[in-house]
PDB file of C-alpha atoms in Angstrom:
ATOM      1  CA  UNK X   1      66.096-169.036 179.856  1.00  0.00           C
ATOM      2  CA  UNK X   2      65.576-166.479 177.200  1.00  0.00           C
ATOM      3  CA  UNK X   3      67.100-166.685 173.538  1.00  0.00           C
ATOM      4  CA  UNK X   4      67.082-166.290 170.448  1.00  0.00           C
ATOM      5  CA  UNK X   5      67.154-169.046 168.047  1.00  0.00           C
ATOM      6  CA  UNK X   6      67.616-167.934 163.793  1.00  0.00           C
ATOM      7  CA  UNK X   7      67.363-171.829 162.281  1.00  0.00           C
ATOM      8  CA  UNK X   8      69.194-171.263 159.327  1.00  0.00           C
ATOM      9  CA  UNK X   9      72.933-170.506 159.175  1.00  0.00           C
ATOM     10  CA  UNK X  10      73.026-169.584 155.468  1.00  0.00           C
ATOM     11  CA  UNK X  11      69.628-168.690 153.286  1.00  0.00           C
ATOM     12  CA  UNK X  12      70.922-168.407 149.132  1.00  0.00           C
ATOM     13  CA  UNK X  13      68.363-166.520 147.470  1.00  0.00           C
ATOM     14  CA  UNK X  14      68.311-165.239 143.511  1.00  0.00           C
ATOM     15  CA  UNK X  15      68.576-161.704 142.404  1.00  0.00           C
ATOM     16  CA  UNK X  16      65.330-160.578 142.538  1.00  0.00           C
ATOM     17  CA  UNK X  17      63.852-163.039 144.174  1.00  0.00           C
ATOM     18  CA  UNK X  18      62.252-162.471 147.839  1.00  0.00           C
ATOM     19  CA  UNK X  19      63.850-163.195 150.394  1.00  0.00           C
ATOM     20  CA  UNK X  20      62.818-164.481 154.369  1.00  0.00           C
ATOM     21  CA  UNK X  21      65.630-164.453 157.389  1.00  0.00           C
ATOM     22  CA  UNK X  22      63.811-166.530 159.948  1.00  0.00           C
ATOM     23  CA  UNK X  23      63.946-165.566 164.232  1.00  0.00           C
ATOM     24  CA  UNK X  24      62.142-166.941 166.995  1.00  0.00           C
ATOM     25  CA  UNK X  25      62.502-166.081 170.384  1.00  0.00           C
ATOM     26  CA  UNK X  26      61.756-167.115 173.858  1.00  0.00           C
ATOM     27  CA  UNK X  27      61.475-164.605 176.156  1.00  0.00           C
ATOM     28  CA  UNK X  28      58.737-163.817 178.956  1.00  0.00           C
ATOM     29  CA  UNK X  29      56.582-161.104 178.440  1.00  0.00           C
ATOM     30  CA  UNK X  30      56.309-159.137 175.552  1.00  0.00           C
ATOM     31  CA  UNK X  31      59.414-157.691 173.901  1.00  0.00           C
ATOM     32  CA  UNK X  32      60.986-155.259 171.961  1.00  0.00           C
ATOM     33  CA  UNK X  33      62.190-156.737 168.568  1.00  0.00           C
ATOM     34  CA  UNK X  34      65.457-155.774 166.000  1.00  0.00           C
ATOM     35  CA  UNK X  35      67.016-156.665 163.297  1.00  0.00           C
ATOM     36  CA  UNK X  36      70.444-155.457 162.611  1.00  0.00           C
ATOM     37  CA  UNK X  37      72.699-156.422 159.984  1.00  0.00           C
ATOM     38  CA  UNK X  38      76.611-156.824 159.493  1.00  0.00           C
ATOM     39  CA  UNK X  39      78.847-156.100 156.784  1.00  0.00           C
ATOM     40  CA  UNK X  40      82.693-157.578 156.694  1.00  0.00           C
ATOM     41  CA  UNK X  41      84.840-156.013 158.762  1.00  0.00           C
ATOM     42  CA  UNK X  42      82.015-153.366 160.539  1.00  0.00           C
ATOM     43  CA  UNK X  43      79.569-152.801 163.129  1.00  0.00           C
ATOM     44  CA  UNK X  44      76.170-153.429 163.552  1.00  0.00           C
ATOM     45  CA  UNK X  45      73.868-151.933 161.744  1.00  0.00           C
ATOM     46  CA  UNK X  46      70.288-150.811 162.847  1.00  0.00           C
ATOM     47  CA  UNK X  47      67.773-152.397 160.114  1.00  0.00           C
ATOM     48  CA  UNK X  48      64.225-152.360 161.980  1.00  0.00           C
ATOM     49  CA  UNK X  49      62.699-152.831 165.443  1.00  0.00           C
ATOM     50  CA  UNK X  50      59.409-153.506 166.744  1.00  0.00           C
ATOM     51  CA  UNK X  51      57.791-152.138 169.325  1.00  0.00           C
ATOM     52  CA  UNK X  52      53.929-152.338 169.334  1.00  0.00           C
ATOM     53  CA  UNK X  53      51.284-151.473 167.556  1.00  0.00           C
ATOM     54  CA  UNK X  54      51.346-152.901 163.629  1.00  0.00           C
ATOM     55  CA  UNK X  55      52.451-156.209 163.329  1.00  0.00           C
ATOM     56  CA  UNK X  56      54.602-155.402 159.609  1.00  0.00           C
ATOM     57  CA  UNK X  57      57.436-153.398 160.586  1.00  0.00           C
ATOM     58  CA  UNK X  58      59.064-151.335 157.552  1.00  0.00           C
ATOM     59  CA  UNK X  59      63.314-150.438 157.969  1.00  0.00           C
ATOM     60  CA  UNK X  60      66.236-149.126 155.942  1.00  0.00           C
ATOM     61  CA  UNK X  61      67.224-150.311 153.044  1.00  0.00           C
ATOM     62  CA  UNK X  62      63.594-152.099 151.506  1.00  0.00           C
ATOM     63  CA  UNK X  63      63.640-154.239 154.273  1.00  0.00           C
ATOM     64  CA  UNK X  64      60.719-154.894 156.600  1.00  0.00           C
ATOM     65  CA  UNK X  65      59.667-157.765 159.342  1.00  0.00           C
ATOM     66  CA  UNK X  66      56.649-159.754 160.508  1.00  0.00           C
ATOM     67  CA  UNK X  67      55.865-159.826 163.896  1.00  0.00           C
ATOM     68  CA  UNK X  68      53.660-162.797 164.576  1.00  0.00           C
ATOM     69  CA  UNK X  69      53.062-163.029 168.843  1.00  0.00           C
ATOM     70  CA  UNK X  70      51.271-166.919 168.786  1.00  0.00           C
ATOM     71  CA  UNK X  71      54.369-168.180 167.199  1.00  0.00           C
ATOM     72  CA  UNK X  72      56.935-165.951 168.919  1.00  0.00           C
ATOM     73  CA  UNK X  73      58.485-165.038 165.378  1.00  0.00           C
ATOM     74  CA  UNK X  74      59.686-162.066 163.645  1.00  0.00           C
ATOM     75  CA  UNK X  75      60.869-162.723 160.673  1.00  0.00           C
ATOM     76  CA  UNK X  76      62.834-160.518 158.332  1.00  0.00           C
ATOM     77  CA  UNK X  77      61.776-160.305 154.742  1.00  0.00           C
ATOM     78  CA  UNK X  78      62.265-158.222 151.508  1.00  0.00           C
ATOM     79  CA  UNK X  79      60.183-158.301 148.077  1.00  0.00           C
ATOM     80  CA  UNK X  80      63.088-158.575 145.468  1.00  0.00           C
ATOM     81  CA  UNK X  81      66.831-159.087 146.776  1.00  0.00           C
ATOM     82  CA  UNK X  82      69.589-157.316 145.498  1.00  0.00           C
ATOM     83  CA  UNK X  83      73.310-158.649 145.677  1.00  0.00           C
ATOM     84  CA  UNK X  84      74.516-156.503 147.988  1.00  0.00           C
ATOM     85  CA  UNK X  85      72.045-157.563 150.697  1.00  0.00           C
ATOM     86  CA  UNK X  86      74.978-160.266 151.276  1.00  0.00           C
ATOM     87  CA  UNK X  87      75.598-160.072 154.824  1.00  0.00           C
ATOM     88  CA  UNK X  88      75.201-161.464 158.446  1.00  0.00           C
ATOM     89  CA  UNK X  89      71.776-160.599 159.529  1.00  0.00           C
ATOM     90  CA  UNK X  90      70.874-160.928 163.509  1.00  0.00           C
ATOM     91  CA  UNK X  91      67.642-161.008 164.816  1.00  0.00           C
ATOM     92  CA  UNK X  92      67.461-159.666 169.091  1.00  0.00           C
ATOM     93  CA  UNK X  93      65.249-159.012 171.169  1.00  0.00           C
ATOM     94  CA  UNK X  94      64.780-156.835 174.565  1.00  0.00           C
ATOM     95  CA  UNK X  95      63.078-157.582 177.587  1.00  0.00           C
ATOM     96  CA  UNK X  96      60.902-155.216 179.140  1.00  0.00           C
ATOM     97  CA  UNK X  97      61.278-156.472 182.120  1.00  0.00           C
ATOM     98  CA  UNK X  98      64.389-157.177 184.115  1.00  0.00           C
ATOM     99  CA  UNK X  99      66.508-157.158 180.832  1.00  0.00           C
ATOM    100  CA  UNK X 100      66.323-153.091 181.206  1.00  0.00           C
ATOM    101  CA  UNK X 101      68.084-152.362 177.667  1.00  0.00           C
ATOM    102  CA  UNK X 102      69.901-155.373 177.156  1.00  0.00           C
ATOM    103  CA  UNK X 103      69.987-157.185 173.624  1.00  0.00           C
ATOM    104  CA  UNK X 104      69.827-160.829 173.465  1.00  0.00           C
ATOM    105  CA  UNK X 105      71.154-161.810 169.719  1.00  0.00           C
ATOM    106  CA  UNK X 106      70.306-164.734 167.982  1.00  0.00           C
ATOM    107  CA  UNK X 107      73.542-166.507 165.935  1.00  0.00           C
ATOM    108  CA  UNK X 108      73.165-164.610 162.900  1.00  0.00           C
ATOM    109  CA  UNK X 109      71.906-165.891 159.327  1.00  0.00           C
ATOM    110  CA  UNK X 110      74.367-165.472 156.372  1.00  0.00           C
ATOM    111  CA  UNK X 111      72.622-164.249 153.564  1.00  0.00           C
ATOM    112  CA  UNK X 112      73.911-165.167 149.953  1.00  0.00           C
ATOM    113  CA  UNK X 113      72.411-162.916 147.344  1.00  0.00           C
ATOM    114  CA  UNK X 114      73.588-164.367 144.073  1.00  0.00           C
ATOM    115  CA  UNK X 115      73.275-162.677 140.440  1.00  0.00           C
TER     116      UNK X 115
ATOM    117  CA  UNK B   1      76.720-137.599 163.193  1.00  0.00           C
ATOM    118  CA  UNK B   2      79.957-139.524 163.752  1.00  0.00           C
ATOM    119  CA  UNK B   3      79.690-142.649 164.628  1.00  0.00           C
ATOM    120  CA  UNK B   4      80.852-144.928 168.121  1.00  0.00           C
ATOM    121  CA  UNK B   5      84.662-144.925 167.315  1.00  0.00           C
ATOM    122  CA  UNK B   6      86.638-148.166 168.440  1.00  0.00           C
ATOM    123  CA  UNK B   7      90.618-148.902 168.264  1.00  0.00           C
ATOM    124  CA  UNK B   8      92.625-150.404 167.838  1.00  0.00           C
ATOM    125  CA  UNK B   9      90.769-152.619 165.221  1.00  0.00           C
ATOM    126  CA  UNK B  10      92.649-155.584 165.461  1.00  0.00           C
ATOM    127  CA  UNK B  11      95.280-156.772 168.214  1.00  0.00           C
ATOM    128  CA  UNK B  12      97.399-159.724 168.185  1.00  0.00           C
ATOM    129  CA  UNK B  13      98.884-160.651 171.556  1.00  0.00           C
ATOM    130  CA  UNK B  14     100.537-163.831 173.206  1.00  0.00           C
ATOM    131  CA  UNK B  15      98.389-165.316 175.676  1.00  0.00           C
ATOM    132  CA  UNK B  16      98.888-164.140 179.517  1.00  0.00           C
ATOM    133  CA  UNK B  17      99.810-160.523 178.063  1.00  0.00           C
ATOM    134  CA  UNK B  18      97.657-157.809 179.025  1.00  0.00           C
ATOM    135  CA  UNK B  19      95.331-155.766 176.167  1.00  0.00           C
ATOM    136  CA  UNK B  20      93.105-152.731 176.662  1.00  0.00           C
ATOM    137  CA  UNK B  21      90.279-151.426 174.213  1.00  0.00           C
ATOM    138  CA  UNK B  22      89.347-147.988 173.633  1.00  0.00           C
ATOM    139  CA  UNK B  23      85.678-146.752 172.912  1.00  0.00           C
ATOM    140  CA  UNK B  24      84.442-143.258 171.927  1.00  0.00           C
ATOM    141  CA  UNK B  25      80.423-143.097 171.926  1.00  0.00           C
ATOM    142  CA  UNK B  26      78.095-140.785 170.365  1.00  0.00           C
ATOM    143  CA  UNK B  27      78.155-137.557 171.471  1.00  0.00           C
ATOM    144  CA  UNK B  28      75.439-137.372 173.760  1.00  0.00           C
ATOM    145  CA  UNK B  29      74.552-141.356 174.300  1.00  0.00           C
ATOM    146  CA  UNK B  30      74.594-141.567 177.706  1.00  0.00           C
ATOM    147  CA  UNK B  31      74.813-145.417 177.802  1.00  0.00           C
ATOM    148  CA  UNK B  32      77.642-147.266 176.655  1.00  0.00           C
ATOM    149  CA  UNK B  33      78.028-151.371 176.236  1.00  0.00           C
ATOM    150  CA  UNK B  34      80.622-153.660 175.892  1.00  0.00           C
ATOM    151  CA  UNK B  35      79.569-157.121 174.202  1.00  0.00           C
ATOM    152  CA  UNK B  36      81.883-159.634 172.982  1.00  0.00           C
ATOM    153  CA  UNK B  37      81.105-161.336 169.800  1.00  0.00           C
ATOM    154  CA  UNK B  38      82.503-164.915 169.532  1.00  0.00           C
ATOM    155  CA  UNK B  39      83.255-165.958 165.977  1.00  0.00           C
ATOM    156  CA  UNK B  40      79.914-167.779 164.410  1.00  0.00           C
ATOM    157  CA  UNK B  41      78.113-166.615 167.420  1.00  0.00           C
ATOM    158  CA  UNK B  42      75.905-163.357 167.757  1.00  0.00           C
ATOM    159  CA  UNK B  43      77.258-160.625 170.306  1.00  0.00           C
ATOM    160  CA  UNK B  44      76.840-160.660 174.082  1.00  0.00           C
ATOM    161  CA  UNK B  45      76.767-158.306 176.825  1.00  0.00           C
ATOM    162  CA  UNK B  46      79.729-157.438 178.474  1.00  0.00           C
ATOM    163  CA  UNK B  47      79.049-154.382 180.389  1.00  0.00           C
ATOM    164  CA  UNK B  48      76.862-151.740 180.055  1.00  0.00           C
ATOM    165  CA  UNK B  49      77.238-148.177 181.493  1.00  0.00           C
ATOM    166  CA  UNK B  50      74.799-145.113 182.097  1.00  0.00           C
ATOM    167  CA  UNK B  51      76.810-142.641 181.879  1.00  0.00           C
ATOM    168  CA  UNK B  52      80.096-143.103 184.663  1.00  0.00           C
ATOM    169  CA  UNK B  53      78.179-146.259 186.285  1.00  0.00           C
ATOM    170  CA  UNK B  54      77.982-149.569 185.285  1.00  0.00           C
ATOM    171  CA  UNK B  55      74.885-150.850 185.869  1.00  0.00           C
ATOM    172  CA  UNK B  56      74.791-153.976 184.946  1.00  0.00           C
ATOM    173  CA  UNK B  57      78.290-155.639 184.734  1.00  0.00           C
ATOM    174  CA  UNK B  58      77.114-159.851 185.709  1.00  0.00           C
ATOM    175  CA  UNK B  59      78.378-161.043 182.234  1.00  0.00           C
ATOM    176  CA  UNK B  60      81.959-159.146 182.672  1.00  0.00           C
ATOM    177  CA  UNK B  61      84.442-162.267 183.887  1.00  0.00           C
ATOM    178  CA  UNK B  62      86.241-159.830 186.570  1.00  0.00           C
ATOM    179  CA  UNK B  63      89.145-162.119 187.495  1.00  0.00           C
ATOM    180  CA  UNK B  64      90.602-160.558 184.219  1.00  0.00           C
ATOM    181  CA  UNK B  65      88.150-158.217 182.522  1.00  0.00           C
ATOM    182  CA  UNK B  66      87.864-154.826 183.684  1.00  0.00           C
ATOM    183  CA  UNK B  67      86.440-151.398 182.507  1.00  0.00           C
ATOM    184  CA  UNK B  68      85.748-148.108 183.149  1.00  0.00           C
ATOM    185  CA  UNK B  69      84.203-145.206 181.759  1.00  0.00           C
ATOM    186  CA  UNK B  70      85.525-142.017 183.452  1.00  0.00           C
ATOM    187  CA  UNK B  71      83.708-138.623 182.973  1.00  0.00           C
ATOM    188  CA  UNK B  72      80.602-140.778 181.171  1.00  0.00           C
ATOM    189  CA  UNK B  73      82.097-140.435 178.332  1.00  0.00           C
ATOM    190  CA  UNK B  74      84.725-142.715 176.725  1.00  0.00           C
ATOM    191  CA  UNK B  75      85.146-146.275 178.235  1.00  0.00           C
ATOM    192  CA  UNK B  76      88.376-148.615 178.348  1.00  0.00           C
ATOM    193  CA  UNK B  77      88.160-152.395 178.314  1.00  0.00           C
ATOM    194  CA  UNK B  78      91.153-154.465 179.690  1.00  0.00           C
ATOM    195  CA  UNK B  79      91.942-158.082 179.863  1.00  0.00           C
ATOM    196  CA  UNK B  80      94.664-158.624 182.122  1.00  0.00           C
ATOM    197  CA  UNK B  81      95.937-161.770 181.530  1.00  0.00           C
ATOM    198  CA  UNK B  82      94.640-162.597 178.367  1.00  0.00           C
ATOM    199  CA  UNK B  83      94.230-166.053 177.692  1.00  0.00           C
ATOM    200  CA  UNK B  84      93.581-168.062 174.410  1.00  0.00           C
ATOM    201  CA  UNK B  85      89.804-168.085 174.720  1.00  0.00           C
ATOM    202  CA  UNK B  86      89.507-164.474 174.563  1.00  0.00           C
ATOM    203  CA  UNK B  87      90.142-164.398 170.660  1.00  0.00           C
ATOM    204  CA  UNK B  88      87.143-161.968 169.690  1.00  0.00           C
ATOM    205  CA  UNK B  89      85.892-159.320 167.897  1.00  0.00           C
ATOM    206  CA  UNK B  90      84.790-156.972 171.090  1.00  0.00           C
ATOM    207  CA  UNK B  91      82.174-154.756 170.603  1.00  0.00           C
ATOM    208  CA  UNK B  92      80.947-150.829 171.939  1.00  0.00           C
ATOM    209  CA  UNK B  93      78.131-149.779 171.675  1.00  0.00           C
ATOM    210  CA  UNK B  94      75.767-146.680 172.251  1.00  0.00           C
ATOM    211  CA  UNK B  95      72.203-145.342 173.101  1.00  0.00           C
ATOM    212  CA  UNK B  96      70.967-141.975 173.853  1.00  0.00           C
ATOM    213  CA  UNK B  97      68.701-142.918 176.619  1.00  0.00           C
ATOM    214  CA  UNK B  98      68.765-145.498 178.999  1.00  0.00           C
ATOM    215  CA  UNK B  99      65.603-148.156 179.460  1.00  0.00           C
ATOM    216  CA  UNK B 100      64.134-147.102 176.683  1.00  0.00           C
ATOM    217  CA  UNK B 101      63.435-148.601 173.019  1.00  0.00           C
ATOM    218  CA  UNK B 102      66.211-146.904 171.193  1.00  0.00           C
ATOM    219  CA  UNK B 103      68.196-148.709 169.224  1.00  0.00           C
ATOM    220  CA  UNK B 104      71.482-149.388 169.781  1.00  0.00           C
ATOM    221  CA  UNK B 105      74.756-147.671 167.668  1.00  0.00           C
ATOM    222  CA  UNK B 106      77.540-150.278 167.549  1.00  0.00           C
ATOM    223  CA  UNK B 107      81.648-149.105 165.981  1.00  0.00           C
ATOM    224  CA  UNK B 108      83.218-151.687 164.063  1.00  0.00           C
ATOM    225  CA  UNK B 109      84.618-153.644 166.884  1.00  0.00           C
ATOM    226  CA  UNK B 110      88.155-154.953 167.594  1.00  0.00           C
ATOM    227  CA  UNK B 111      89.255-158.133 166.563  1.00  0.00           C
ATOM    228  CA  UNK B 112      91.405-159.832 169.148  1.00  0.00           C
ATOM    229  CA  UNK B 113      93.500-162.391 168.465  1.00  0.00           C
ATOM    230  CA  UNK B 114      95.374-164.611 171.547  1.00  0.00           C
ATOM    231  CA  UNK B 115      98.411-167.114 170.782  1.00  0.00           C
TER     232      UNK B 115
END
């Protein structure tokens, strides 16, 4: 079955500090990889995807991600944290074949940015 | 740009009481998705359209869940009865193109509550 598994429920990091939201997936085939992040009470938000080509992946707001294909990862990082990074990050992913545009989302990773 | 517009935002119903959801996409996204996003858990594909056809619709429980998107443009989502498990936040979504790498805009969801 394909999924996406995020190991940690809650990562507390320090102002400042850098930060890693960890995603693995299982899926067959290569896929297409995001990272989208959500604030109380709204949508999704589009951080970063990867497609091919370099395996660091740079998005909005200082974030970027790893892609690493031997250990089926992608993990979302950023250099120095700020407090309002606090949010529900999810990591998905997209089949290239048969999933045809369809996001599978991990369980999402709280993130606690504290001063 | 506006964004994918979503109401109500929250509904509170009594269980076996029929609901309906109303989702305005992007201008120009031709493909539209419903997902349902159980609390703690990431979202999940209800339904997704391309333009006035739903094209893949094997998540969508259709003893009680149906939709439709009439003219390609806004969609309707309606649970009819709605029973206690249904207590959500449900999710729209939109992409300009279909089977291809875009990203995917989400609107800030409604949050249904059954009793």
């Amino acid at each position: 079955a394909q999924s996406v598994a995020q190991p940690e429920d809650q990562v507390n990091v320090a102002e400042g500090n850098p930060l890693t939201v960890k995603c693995t997936y299982s899926v067959s085939g290569n896929p297409y990889l995001f990272w989208y992040v959500q604030y109380p009470n709204r949508g999704l938000q589009f951080l970063l995807k990867y497609i091919t080509g370099d395996n660091l992946v740079k998005g909005s707001y200082g974030f970027e991600a790893e892609f690493n294909k031997s250990q089926t990862s992608f993990h979302l990082k950023k250099p120095s944290a700020l407090v309002s990074d606090s949010a529900l990050y999810f990591c998905a992913v997209r089949p290239i074949s048969g999933g045809y545009n369809k996001l599978i989302f991990g369980a999402g990773t709280r993130l606690a940015v504290h001063p | 740009e506006a964004g994918v517009v979503q109401s109500p935002r929250y509904k509170i119903i009594e269980k076996k009481q029929p609901v309906a959801f109303w989702c305005n996409p992007i201008s120009g996204h031709n493909t539209l998705y419903w997902y349902r996003q159980n609390l703690g858990q990431g979202p999940e594909l209800l339904i997704r359209y391309e333009n006035e056809e739903a094209v893949d619709d094997s998540q969508l429980p259709k003893d009680r869940f149906s939709a439709e998107r009439l003219k390609g443009v806004d969609s309707t989502l309606k649970i009819q009865p709605a029973e206690l498990g249904d207590s959500a936040v449900y999710l729209c979504a939109s992409s300009p193109v279909a089977g291809s790498f875009n990203e995917q805009f989400f609107g800030p969801g409604t949050r249904l509550t059954v009793l």
